[in-house]
Coordinates of C-alpha atoms in Angstrom, one line a residue:
M9 CA -47.9 85.7 111.9
D10 CA -45.9 89.0 112.4
Q11 CA -45.2 90.2 116.3
Q12 CA -46.4 93.5 117.3
P13 CA -43.5 95.5 118.7
E14 CA -42.4 95.3 121.9
T15 CA -40.7 98.3 122.4
T16 CA -42.6 102.0 122.9
P17 CA -41.6 104.5 120.6
P18 CA -40.2 107.8 122.0
T19 CA -42.1 110.8 122.6
P20 CA -42.1 112.6 119.4
D21 CA -39.3 116.2 119.4
T22 CA -43.2 118.3 118.9
G23 CA -41.4 121.5 119.0
A24 CA -39.5 120.5 116.1
A25 CA -42.1 118.8 114.0
S26 CA -44.3 122.2 114.4
G27 CA -46.9 122.1 110.9
K28 CA -45.5 119.0 109.6
L29 CA -46.0 115.1 109.8
R30 CA -42.8 114.6 111.7
P31 CA -45.2 112.8 114.6
L32 CA -46.2 109.9 112.4
R33 CA -42.7 108.8 112.1
A34 CA -43.8 107.7 116.0
L35 CA -45.5 104.9 114.2
L36 CA -42.3 103.2 112.6
P37 CA -41.7 100.3 115.0
Y38 CA -45.3 99.3 114.5
L39 CA -44.8 99.2 110.8
A40 CA -41.9 98.1 110.7
P41 CA -42.9 93.9 111.2
Y42 CA -44.5 94.2 108.5
R43 CA -42.1 95.4 105.7
R44 CA -43.2 92.3 103.6
Q45 CA -47.0 93.1 102.8
I46 CA -45.7 97.2 103.1
A47 CA -43.2 95.9 100.3
L48 CA -46.2 94.2 98.3
A49 CA -48.4 97.1 98.5
L50 CA -45.7 99.7 96.7
L51 CA -46.2 96.8 94.5
F52 CA -49.3 96.8 93.7
L53 CA -49.2 100.4 93.9
A54 CA -46.3 100.9 91.4
I55 CA -47.7 98.9 89.0
A56 CA -51.4 100.0 89.2
A57 CA -50.1 103.9 89.1
G58 CA -48.3 103.1 86.1
A59 CA -50.8 101.5 84.9
L60 CA -53.5 104.5 85.0
L61 CA -50.4 106.3 83.4
A62 CA -49.9 104.4 80.2
L63 CA -53.8 104.9 79.4
P64 CA -53.4 108.6 78.0
Y65 CA -50.5 107.4 76.0
A66 CA -52.5 104.1 75.0
V67 CA -55.3 107.2 73.9
H68 CA -52.7 108.8 71.9
L69 CA -51.1 105.6 69.7
L70 CA -55.1 105.3 69.1
V71 CA -55.9 108.8 67.9
D72 CA -53.1 109.6 66.1
G73 CA -52.5 105.6 64.4
G74 CA -56.6 104.7 64.2
L75 CA -58.5 107.3 63.8
A76 CA -56.1 110.2 62.7
L77 CA -54.5 107.9 59.4
P78 CA -53.9 110.1 56.6
P79 CA -56.6 109.8 53.8
G80 CA -56.1 106.5 51.1
V81 CA -55.5 104.3 54.4
D82 CA -59.0 101.6 53.7
N83 CA -61.3 100.9 56.2
E84 CA -60.5 97.6 56.9
H85 CA -56.6 98.2 58.1
R86 CA -57.9 101.4 60.1
L87 CA -60.4 99.0 61.8
H88 CA -58.0 96.3 62.6
D89 CA -56.0 99.0 64.2
V90 CA -58.6 100.6 65.7
R91 CA -59.7 97.0 67.3
R92 CA -55.3 96.2 68.4
H93 CA -55.6 100.0 69.9
F94 CA -58.5 99.2 72.1
I95 CA -57.2 95.9 72.9
Q96 CA -54.4 97.3 74.5
L97 CA -56.9 99.6 75.8
F98 CA -58.5 97.2 78.2
A99 CA -55.5 95.4 78.4
V100 CA -54.4 97.9 81.0
A101 CA -57.8 98.6 82.6
V102 CA -57.5 95.1 83.6
L103 CA -54.3 95.4 84.6
L104 CA -55.4 98.6 86.7
G105 CA -58.1 96.6 88.4
V106 CA -56.3 93.8 89.9
S107 CA -53.5 95.5 90.7
T108 CA -55.8 98.5 92.3
A109 CA -58.4 95.6 94.5
A110 CA -54.6 94.6 95.0
R111 CA -53.6 97.1 96.9
F112 CA -56.6 97.9 98.7
Y113 CA -57.0 94.4 100.2
T114 CA -52.9 95.3 101.7
V115 CA -52.8 98.7 102.4
S116 CA -56.1 97.9 104.1
W117 CA -54.7 95.0 106.3
I118 CA -51.5 97.0 107.2
G119 CA -54.0 99.2 108.3
E120 CA -56.4 97.0 110.7
R121 CA -53.0 95.4 111.8
V122 CA -51.2 98.5 112.9
T123 CA -54.1 99.3 114.4
T124 CA -54.9 96.6 116.8
D125 CA -51.3 96.1 117.6
L126 CA -51.1 100.4 118.7
R127 CA -54.5 99.7 120.8
Q128 CA -53.1 97.0 122.3
A129 CA -49.9 98.9 123.2
V130 CA -51.8 101.5 124.5
Y131 CA -53.7 99.4 126.9
A132 CA -50.9 96.8 128.0
H133 CA -49.2 100.3 129.1
V134 CA -52.3 102.0 130.9
L135 CA -52.8 99.0 132.9
K136 CA -49.3 99.0 134.1
Q137 CA -49.2 102.7 135.3
S138 CA -49.5 103.5 139.2
P139 CA -53.1 105.0 140.9
H140 CA -51.2 108.5 140.5
F141 CA -51.5 108.2 136.8
F142 CA -55.8 107.7 136.9
E143 CA -55.3 110.8 139.6
T144 CA -54.7 112.9 136.4
L145 CA -56.2 111.2 133.4
K146 CA -60.1 109.9 133.5
T147 CA -61.0 106.9 132.1
G148 CA -63.2 108.9 129.5
E149 CA -60.0 110.1 128.0
V150 CA -57.7 106.9 128.1
L151 CA -60.9 105.5 126.0
S152 CA -60.9 108.4 123.5
R153 CA -57.7 107.7 123.0
L154 CA -57.9 104.0 122.4
A155 CA -60.8 104.6 120.1
A156 CA -61.0 107.9 118.8
D157 CA -57.4 108.5 118.3
T158 CA -57.1 104.9 116.8
A159 CA -59.4 105.3 114.5
V160 CA -57.9 108.7 113.0
I161 CA -54.9 106.8 112.5
H162 CA -56.0 103.6 111.1
S163 CA -57.8 105.5 108.6
A164 CA -54.1 107.0 107.8
V165 CA -52.1 104.4 107.6
G166 CA -55.3 101.8 106.2
S167 CA -55.7 104.4 103.4
S168 CA -54.7 107.8 103.3
I169 CA -50.9 107.2 103.4
S170 CA -51.8 105.0 100.8
M171 CA -53.5 107.4 98.7
G172 CA -51.2 110.0 99.4
V173 CA -48.2 107.7 98.1
R174 CA -50.4 106.7 94.5
N175 CA -51.0 110.0 94.1
A176 CA -47.7 111.6 94.4
V177 CA -46.6 109.4 92.1
L178 CA -49.4 110.1 89.7
L179 CA -48.6 113.5 90.0
I180 CA -44.7 113.1 89.4
G181 CA -45.6 110.6 86.8
G182 CA -48.1 113.0 85.2
M183 CA -46.2 115.7 84.8
G184 CA -43.1 114.0 83.9
M185 CA -45.3 112.9 80.9
L186 CA -46.6 116.5 80.2
M187 CA -42.6 118.0 80.3
A188 CA -42.1 115.1 78.0
T189 CA -45.1 116.5 75.4
A190 CA -44.4 119.4 76.1
P191 CA -40.9 120.9 78.2
G192 CA -40.9 124.7 78.2
L193 CA -44.9 125.0 79.0
M194 CA -45.5 122.7 81.3
L195 CA -41.8 124.4 83.4
T196 CA -43.7 127.3 83.4
V197 CA -46.3 125.3 85.1
A198 CA -44.3 123.4 87.6
G199 CA -43.3 127.0 88.8
M200 CA -46.7 128.3 89.3
I201 CA -47.9 125.1 90.9
L202 CA -44.9 125.3 93.7
L203 CA -45.9 129.2 94.2
V204 CA -49.5 127.9 94.9
V205 CA -48.2 124.7 97.3
L206 CA -46.2 127.3 99.4
P207 CA -48.6 129.2 101.3
A208 CA -50.5 125.4 101.4
V209 CA -47.7 124.6 104.2
A210 CA -48.1 127.3 106.3
I211 CA -52.5 126.7 106.4
G212 CA -51.5 122.5 106.8
R213 CA -49.7 124.0 110.5
R214 CA -53.0 125.6 111.4
V215 CA -54.8 122.6 110.2
R216 CA -53.0 120.0 112.6
R217 CA -53.0 122.7 115.7
L218 CA -56.6 122.6 115.5
S219 CA -56.4 118.7 114.3
R220 CA -54.9 118.3 117.8
A221 CA -57.1 120.6 119.8
S222 CA -60.2 119.0 118.2
Q223 CA -59.0 115.7 119.5
D224 CA -58.4 116.9 122.9
R225 CA -62.3 118.0 123.3
V226 CA -63.8 114.9 122.6
A227 CA -61.6 112.9 124.7
D228 CA -63.2 115.8 126.8
T229 CA -66.9 114.6 126.0
S230 CA -65.9 110.8 126.5
G231 CA -64.4 111.6 130.4
I232 CA -67.1 113.3 131.4
A233 CA -69.7 110.8 129.6
G234 CA -67.0 108.3 131.2
E235 CA -67.4 109.2 134.9
M236 CA -71.3 110.2 134.9
L237 CA -72.5 107.0 133.7
N238 CA -70.9 104.8 136.3
A239 CA -73.1 107.4 139.1
I240 CA -76.8 107.5 137.0
P241 CA -77.9 106.6 140.6
V242 CA -76.5 109.2 142.2
I243 CA -77.5 111.3 139.7
Q244 CA -81.2 110.2 139.4
S245 CA -81.2 110.6 143.1
Y246 CA -79.9 114.3 143.3
L247 CA -82.3 115.2 140.4
Q248 CA -79.2 116.2 138.7
E249 CA -79.7 114.5 135.2
A250 CA -80.9 117.9 133.6
A251 CA -77.7 119.8 134.9
E252 CA -75.6 116.9 133.9
A253 CA -76.6 116.9 130.1
A254 CA -76.3 120.6 130.3
R255 CA -72.4 119.8 131.1
F256 CA -72.3 117.3 128.8
S257 CA -73.8 119.8 125.8
T258 CA -71.4 122.7 126.4
A259 CA -68.7 119.9 126.4
N260 CA -69.7 118.4 123.5
E261 CA -70.5 121.7 121.5
R262 CA -66.8 123.0 122.5
A263 CA -66.3 119.6 120.5
F264 CA -68.4 120.9 117.8
A265 CA -66.7 124.1 117.3
T266 CA -63.3 123.4 117.5
S267 CA -64.0 120.3 114.9
L268 CA -66.2 122.9 113.3
R269 CA -62.9 125.4 112.6
R270 CA -60.6 122.4 111.4
T271 CA -63.3 121.7 109.0
Q272 CA -63.2 125.2 107.5
M273 CA -59.6 125.3 107.5
R274 CA -58.7 121.6 106.0
S275 CA -61.8 123.0 103.7
A276 CA -60.2 126.7 102.9
L277 CA -56.3 124.4 102.2
T278 CA -58.1 122.0 100.0
A279 CA -59.7 124.6 97.8
F280 CA -56.8 126.8 97.7
L281 CA -55.0 123.8 96.1
I282 CA -57.5 122.6 93.7
V283 CA -58.2 126.2 91.5
G284 CA -54.2 127.4 92.2
V285 CA -53.3 124.2 90.9
F286 CA -56.0 123.1 88.2
G287 CA -55.4 126.6 86.9
A288 CA -52.1 126.4 86.2
L289 CA -52.4 122.9 84.6
L290 CA -55.3 125.0 82.1
Y291 CA -52.9 127.2 81.6
G292 CA -50.8 124.5 80.4
L293 CA -53.4 122.8 78.6
Y294 CA -54.8 126.2 77.1
G295 CA -50.7 126.4 75.8
G296 CA -51.5 123.1 74.0
V297 CA -54.5 123.8 71.8
L298 CA -52.7 126.6 70.5
A299 CA -49.4 124.0 69.9
V300 CA -51.4 121.9 67.7
F301 CA -52.7 125.0 66.0
A302 CA -49.5 126.3 65.2
G303 CA -48.4 122.6 64.0
R304 CA -46.4 121.7 66.5
M305 CA -48.7 119.3 68.1
S306 CA -50.4 116.0 66.7
A307 CA -54.0 115.4 67.8
G308 CA -52.9 112.7 69.9
Q309 CA -50.7 114.5 72.0
L310 CA -53.1 116.8 72.7
S311 CA -55.0 113.9 74.0
Q312 CA -52.2 112.5 76.1
T313 CA -51.9 116.4 77.7
V314 CA -55.7 116.8 78.8
L315 CA -55.5 113.0 80.0
Y316 CA -52.6 114.1 81.6
V317 CA -53.9 116.9 82.6
L318 CA -56.8 115.2 84.2
V319 CA -54.7 112.9 86.5
V320 CA -52.3 115.6 87.8
A321 CA -55.3 118.0 88.7
G322 CA -57.0 115.0 90.4
S323 CA -54.3 113.8 92.2
V324 CA -53.9 117.3 93.4
A325 CA -57.2 117.1 94.8
V326 CA -56.7 113.8 96.3
L327 CA -53.2 114.8 97.8
A328 CA -55.0 117.9 99.5
E329 CA -57.5 116.1 100.7
V330 CA -54.8 113.2 102.3
W331 CA -52.6 116.0 103.7
G332 CA -55.9 117.0 106.0
E333 CA -56.0 113.5 107.1
L334 CA -52.7 113.1 107.4
L335 CA -52.4 116.6 109.9
R336 CA -55.6 115.0 112.0
A337 CA -53.1 111.9 112.2
A338 CA -50.1 113.9 113.7
G339 CA -52.5 115.1 116.2
A340 CA -53.8 112.0 116.7
T341 CA -50.7 110.1 117.0
E342 CA -48.9 113.0 119.0
R343 CA -51.9 112.0 121.9
L344 CA -51.3 108.1 121.7
M345 CA -47.1 109.1 122.3
E346 CA -47.6 110.9 125.1
L347 CA -50.0 108.1 126.7
L348 CA -47.1 105.6 125.7
A349 CA -43.7 107.6 126.5
T350 CA -45.6 108.1 130.3
R351 CA -43.7 105.9 132.6
S352 CA -44.8 105.1 136.0
P353 CA -42.8 105.5 138.9
I354 CA -43.6 102.2 140.3
A355 CA -41.1 99.8 138.5
D356 CA -39.7 96.3 139.1
P357 CA -35.5 97.4 141.0
A358 CA -33.3 97.0 139.0
Q359 CA -31.5 94.3 140.6
P360 CA -34.3 92.5 142.3
L361 CA -35.0 90.1 145.2
A362 CA -37.1 87.6 145.5
L363 CA -38.8 86.7 148.3
P364 CA -38.0 83.5 150.4
Q365 CA -40.9 80.9 150.1
R366 CA -42.1 79.7 153.2
S367 CA -45.2 78.6 155.0
G368 CA -47.4 80.4 156.9
G369 CA -47.8 84.5 156.6
L370 CA -45.3 87.2 156.1
Q371 CA -43.8 89.4 158.3
I372 CA -44.0 92.8 158.1
V373 CA -41.9 96.1 159.3
F374 CA -42.7 99.2 158.8
A375 CA -39.6 101.6 159.2
G376 CA -40.4 105.0 159.9
V377 CA -42.3 105.3 156.9
D378 CA -43.6 109.2 156.0
F379 CA -45.5 109.4 152.9
A380 CA -48.0 111.8 151.3
Y381 CA -50.0 111.1 147.6
P382 CA -47.9 112.5 144.7
S383 CA -51.1 115.0 143.8
R384 CA -50.6 116.1 147.3
P385 CA -46.6 117.0 148.1
Q386 CA -47.2 118.9 151.3
Q387 CA -50.0 117.4 153.0
A388 CA -48.5 114.3 154.7
V389 CA -50.7 111.3 155.1
L390 CA -48.3 109.2 157.1
R391 CA -45.9 110.5 159.8
G392 CA -43.0 108.2 161.5
L393 CA -44.9 105.1 161.1
A394 CA -42.8 102.4 162.9
C395 CA -44.3 99.0 163.5
T396 CA -43.2 95.1 163.4
L397 CA -46.2 92.8 162.1
E398 CA -45.5 88.9 163.4
S399 CA -46.0 86.4 160.8
G400 CA -49.6 84.4 161.1
R401 CA -50.7 87.5 163.1
N402 CA -54.7 88.8 163.4
V403 CA -53.9 92.8 163.1
A404 CA -56.7 95.7 162.7
L405 CA -55.9 99.5 161.7
V406 CA -58.4 101.4 163.4
G407 CA -59.0 105.5 163.9
P408 CA -61.1 107.8 162.0
S409 CA -61.6 109.1 158.4
G410 CA -58.1 110.2 156.8
A411 CA -56.1 108.9 159.4
G412 CA -53.7 106.5 156.8
K413 CA -55.4 103.2 156.8
T414 CA -56.5 102.8 153.4
T415 CA -52.9 104.1 152.1
V416 CA -51.3 101.5 154.3
F417 CA -52.9 99.0 152.0
Q418 CA -51.6 101.3 149.3
L419 CA -48.4 101.0 150.6
L420 CA -48.0 97.1 150.9
Q421 CA -49.0 96.9 147.5
R422 CA -46.7 98.9 146.4
F423 CA -49.5 101.0 144.5
Y424 CA -46.8 103.9 145.7
D425 CA -43.3 104.0 147.2
V426 CA -42.8 105.9 150.7
D427 CA -40.9 109.3 150.6
R428 CA -38.9 108.2 154.0
G429 CA -38.4 105.2 155.7
A430 CA -39.3 101.6 154.3
I431 CA -41.7 99.0 154.4
L432 CA -39.6 95.2 154.6
I433 CA -41.3 92.1 154.2
D434 CA -39.4 89.1 155.5
G435 CA -37.0 91.2 156.2
I436 CA -36.4 92.6 152.6
D437 CA -37.3 96.3 151.3
L438 CA -40.7 96.1 148.5
R439 CA -39.1 98.0 146.6
R440 CA -35.9 95.4 146.4
V441 CA -39.0 93.0 145.1
P442 CA -40.5 92.5 141.7
L443 CA -43.8 93.4 141.5
A444 CA -45.3 90.3 140.5
D445 CA -43.8 88.3 142.8
L446 CA -44.8 90.8 146.0
R447 CA -48.7 91.0 144.8
S448 CA -48.7 87.5 144.6
R449 CA -47.8 87.2 147.9
I450 CA -51.5 89.5 148.6
A451 CA -54.9 88.7 148.4
V452 CA -57.0 91.5 148.6
V453 CA -61.8 92.2 149.6
P454 CA -62.0 95.6 148.8
Q455 CA -65.1 97.6 150.9
D456 CA -66.6 98.1 147.5
A457 CA -66.3 95.1 145.8
V458 CA -65.5 95.2 142.0
I459 CA -67.1 92.2 139.9
F460 CA -66.4 91.8 136.4
S461 CA -69.0 91.5 133.5
G462 CA -69.3 87.8 133.3
S463 CA -70.2 84.7 135.6
I464 CA -70.0 84.1 138.9
A465 CA -67.2 81.6 138.4
D466 CA -65.2 84.1 136.4
N467 CA -64.8 86.2 139.2
I468 CA -64.2 84.1 141.4
R469 CA -61.6 82.6 139.5
Y470 CA -60.0 85.8 139.1
G471 CA -58.0 85.4 142.1
K472 CA -56.6 81.9 140.6
P473 CA -56.9 81.7 136.9
A474 CA -56.2 78.2 136.3
A475 CA -57.9 76.5 139.7
S476 CA -60.3 73.7 139.3
E477 CA -63.6 73.7 139.5
R478 CA -62.9 71.5 142.7
E479 CA -61.3 74.6 144.2
L480 CA -63.5 77.1 143.0
R481 CA -67.1 75.4 144.8
A482 CA -64.6 75.0 147.9
A483 CA -63.9 78.7 148.1
A484 CA -67.6 79.5 147.2
A485 CA -68.6 77.5 150.2
A486 CA -65.9 79.1 152.2
A487 CA -67.3 82.3 151.8
F488 CA -71.1 81.0 151.8
V489 CA -71.7 82.3 148.1
D490 CA -73.1 78.6 147.2
E491 CA -75.9 80.0 149.4
F492 CA -77.2 82.7 147.0
V493 CA -76.1 80.5 143.9
E494 CA -78.0 77.4 144.5
R495 CA -81.0 79.9 144.1
L496 CA -80.3 80.8 141.0
P497 CA -81.0 79.7 137.2
D498 CA -77.6 78.9 135.6
G499 CA -75.5 78.1 138.9
Y500 CA -72.0 79.8 138.9
Q501 CA -72.2 80.3 134.8
T502 CA -74.8 83.0 136.0
F503 CA -74.1 86.4 133.8
V504 CA -73.9 89.3 137.0
G505 CA -74.3 92.4 134.3
E506 CA -71.5 95.4 134.5
R507 CA -69.7 95.6 137.9
G508 CA -72.2 93.1 139.1
L509 CA -75.4 95.1 139.4
R510 CA -77.6 92.0 139.0
L511 CA -76.4 90.9 142.3
S512 CA -76.9 93.0 145.9
G513 CA -74.3 94.5 147.7
G514 CA -73.8 91.1 150.3
Q515 CA -73.6 89.3 146.9
R516 CA -71.0 91.3 145.6
Q517 CA -69.3 91.0 148.8
R518 CA -69.2 87.7 149.3
I519 CA -68.0 86.8 145.8
A520 CA -65.0 88.8 146.4
I521 CA -63.8 87.5 149.7
A522 CA -64.6 84.1 147.9
R523 CA -61.9 85.7 145.5
A524 CA -59.5 85.9 148.0
I525 CA -59.5 82.6 149.9
L526 CA -59.4 81.1 146.2
K527 CA -55.4 82.8 145.5
D528 CA -54.7 81.4 149.1
A529 CA -52.1 84.6 149.6
P530 CA -50.1 84.1 152.6
L531 CA -51.3 87.9 153.2
L532 CA -54.6 88.9 153.3
L533 CA -55.8 92.4 153.3
L534 CA -59.5 93.4 154.8
D535 CA -60.7 96.4 154.1
E536 CA -64.6 96.4 156.1
A537 CA -64.7 93.3 154.4
T538 CA -68.4 92.7 155.6
S539 CA -69.6 96.2 155.1
N540 CA -72.3 95.2 152.9
L541 CA -73.6 92.3 154.9
D542 CA -76.4 92.1 157.0
A543 CA -75.9 91.0 160.5
A544 CA -76.8 87.3 159.7
G545 CA -74.6 87.7 156.4
E546 CA -71.8 89.1 158.5
R547 CA -72.0 86.0 161.7
I548 CA -71.6 83.9 158.2
V549 CA -68.9 85.7 156.4
Q550 CA -67.1 85.9 159.5
A551 CA -66.8 82.2 160.2
A552 CA -65.7 82.1 156.5
L553 CA -62.8 85.1 157.3
S554 CA -61.6 83.8 160.3
A555 CA -61.0 80.0 158.4
A556 CA -59.5 82.1 155.6
M557 CA -57.2 84.3 158.0
S558 CA -55.6 81.0 159.6
G559 CA -51.9 80.4 159.1
R560 CA -51.3 83.7 157.5
T561 CA -50.7 87.1 158.0
T562 CA -54.2 89.3 158.1
I563 CA -54.1 92.9 158.1
V564 CA -58.1 94.2 158.5
I565 CA -59.2 98.0 158.4
A566 CA -62.2 98.2 160.6
H567 CA -64.6 101.2 161.4
R568 CA -66.9 98.7 163.4
L569 CA -65.1 97.8 166.6
A570 CA -66.4 95.1 167.5
T571 CA -65.7 93.1 164.5
V572 CA -61.7 93.3 166.0
Q573 CA -61.9 92.6 169.3
S574 CA -60.2 89.4 168.5
A575 CA -57.7 90.5 166.9
D576 CA -53.6 89.9 168.0
L577 CA -52.9 93.0 167.6
I578 CA -54.7 96.7 167.1
L579 CA -52.9 99.7 165.8
V580 CA -54.3 102.7 165.9
L581 CA -53.8 105.7 163.6
D582 CA -54.3 109.1 164.1
H583 CA -53.4 111.4 161.3
G584 CA -51.1 109.3 160.1
H585 CA -49.2 108.8 163.1
L586 CA -49.2 106.0 165.5
A587 CA -51.2 106.5 168.3
E588 CA -51.8 103.4 170.0
V589 CA -50.8 100.1 169.8
G590 CA -52.1 96.2 171.4
T591 CA -55.4 94.2 172.1
H592 CA -58.6 95.6 172.4
A593 CA -58.3 94.6 176.3
E594 CA -55.4 96.7 176.9
L595 CA -56.3 99.4 174.7
I596 CA -59.7 99.9 176.5
A597 CA -57.8 99.7 180.2
A598 CA -55.2 102.5 178.2
G599 CA -58.0 105.3 178.3
G600 CA -56.9 106.8 175.2
L601 CA -58.2 107.4 171.7
Y602 CA -59.4 103.5 171.2
A603 CA -61.3 103.5 174.5
R604 CA -63.2 106.8 173.4
L605 CA -63.6 105.1 170.0
A606 CA -65.2 101.9 171.3
A607 CA -66.9 104.0 174.0
L608 CA -69.1 105.5 171.4
Q609 CA -69.6 102.3 169.3
F610 CA -70.6 100.7 171.7
A611 CA -72.9 102.7 173.7
S612 CA -74.8 103.4 170.5

C-alpha cells in the first residue's frame, strides 16, 4: 500500500493565485504517492472519452453506409450492413460502459485515499501545536476544517477533477471532429466560444472569493456549536438556552446568506457559459443544415455534426459546473494549507541534549525566569523567578489566584518558552531537551480531570499504554479506584461516556491520579489534585499520593494550605514574584503573605 506523504506542502501564493485554481497545487504532494492509480484512471478516462467520441462517427457510417445507400441495393444487403453497423455501435457502447465504470472506481478510490491522508495530516499537525494555537482558533473551527473542508476537497479530487478532464477531452475532441467536418464554420464557432469564456473567468474570481467566505462562515457556526455543547449544564443553569440558540441562529444565517451569494454567482456563471456556448454551437449546426441543402455535406455527416454538437455542448455544461466546484475546492484547500503552514514555536532543538538516566526525582532550577503569554505580551505573569528544587523533594506552590502557579506547570512541560532566563532540569536547559524525552519524565494530575470516551481501564492505561493488567490494577488500587470499580457491573471495562460524564467528579479525579501513578515519572505535578473529593476521599487519596510522591520530585499547587503543611519546601508566589520560601513553620513564623493566607483559612 502506498504511504501518505510526510512532508507538509508549502503555503500557496494566494495573491498571485487570485481568481485561479493555483491553491489546488498544494494537493500535489498528497496525490504524488498514487501516481500508478492516477495513470490507470487517466487510461480508463481516455478509453471512455475515445469511445464516446467514436459514437457520432459510427452513426455517420450507419446513416451513409446502411440507411442512405443508393437506389438498386437489395434489402438483404442493406440489412446486413445495418446489422454490422449496429454491432459496431454496441461494441463501442460496451467499451464505453466498462471503461467508465473502471474510471469511476479508480477516481473514487483516489479521492477517498487523498482525503483520508489530508485529514490525518491536518489532525496530526494540530496535535503538535502549542496551547497558544488554541488561544486564537476555536476547536469547532478546527473540526470544521477537518470535516467540511476535506469533504469539499474529496468532491473535487474524487469527482470534479476527473469530470473536468473527461469533459475537456470531449470538448477538444468534439471540436476537432467538428473542424474536420466543417473547418471554416467551426473556426468561427471557436472564436465565438472564446468570447464567451473570457468574461466567465472574471466571474469565476468572484465565485472563489465567495466560496472561501462561505467556508469561513460555516467554521464560525461550528466554533460556536463546539463551545456551547461542552457547556450545556452552565447554559441551562443560567437559563441561556434561548440566547445561545439566537447567537447560533445569527451565525447560521450569515453562513446561509454567504452560501446563497456563492450559489447565485455560480448559477449565473453556469447559465452564462451554457447559453453562450450552446448558442455558438447552434449557429454551427445551422450552418451544417445549410451545407446539406447546398450538397456540400451528406446526411451522415450532418448526423455526426449534430451528435458532436451535443457532445461539445454537454461538455461545456459540465465544465461550467466543475469550474465552480474547483473554485470552491480552491478556497477549502487554502484554509487547510493555512492550518498546515502554522508552525508551533515549541519544537525539538536542533542540537538536542538527552536528560541523564538516574533513579529518584529531577533537580529543577528556575534561573531568573520572566514570562508573559504570547496573547498578552504586555502582561508579565512571572518576574525574575529564581529558586532551586532539589531532587526528591516535595514542593508546594501557593499564592493568590493569578500569581503564576499554573504557569509554572506549563513552562515545566514546555507548552511555552520563557521570555528571559532559563529552567534547568538536572543542569540542562529544558529548551535543549527533546520534547518527548522531557514530557516522558513528567506525570500530571490536573485540577479538572480529563477523561476520554472509553473504558476505565483505557483511561488509566493512557499513562502507560503498554502496561500489564497487574500494573494497571496496582495503580488503580494505589489511587483507590478499585473501591468504586468493584461496584460497577463491567468493572474496569465500564464505559465512562464522553468526558467521563457517567462518573462523579471524585471518581474522575481518582482515575487521573491512577493514570499518573501508572506512568511512574520522576517528576509529579499535582494541580489541586484532591479538589473534587469529599473529606473521606481526600484523606484516602492523600495517603495514595504520599506513596506516589516517594522517591520522586513532586510539585503541588495548593489553595487549601492544610494539604501542604508537610511539604519539604513551600514557594509563595504573588503577582509573578517569588515572595517567600520556606517550610510551613518557617513561613508562619515569618508573618508574611503565607501567614496571612493561613490565618484566614485556618480561622474559617
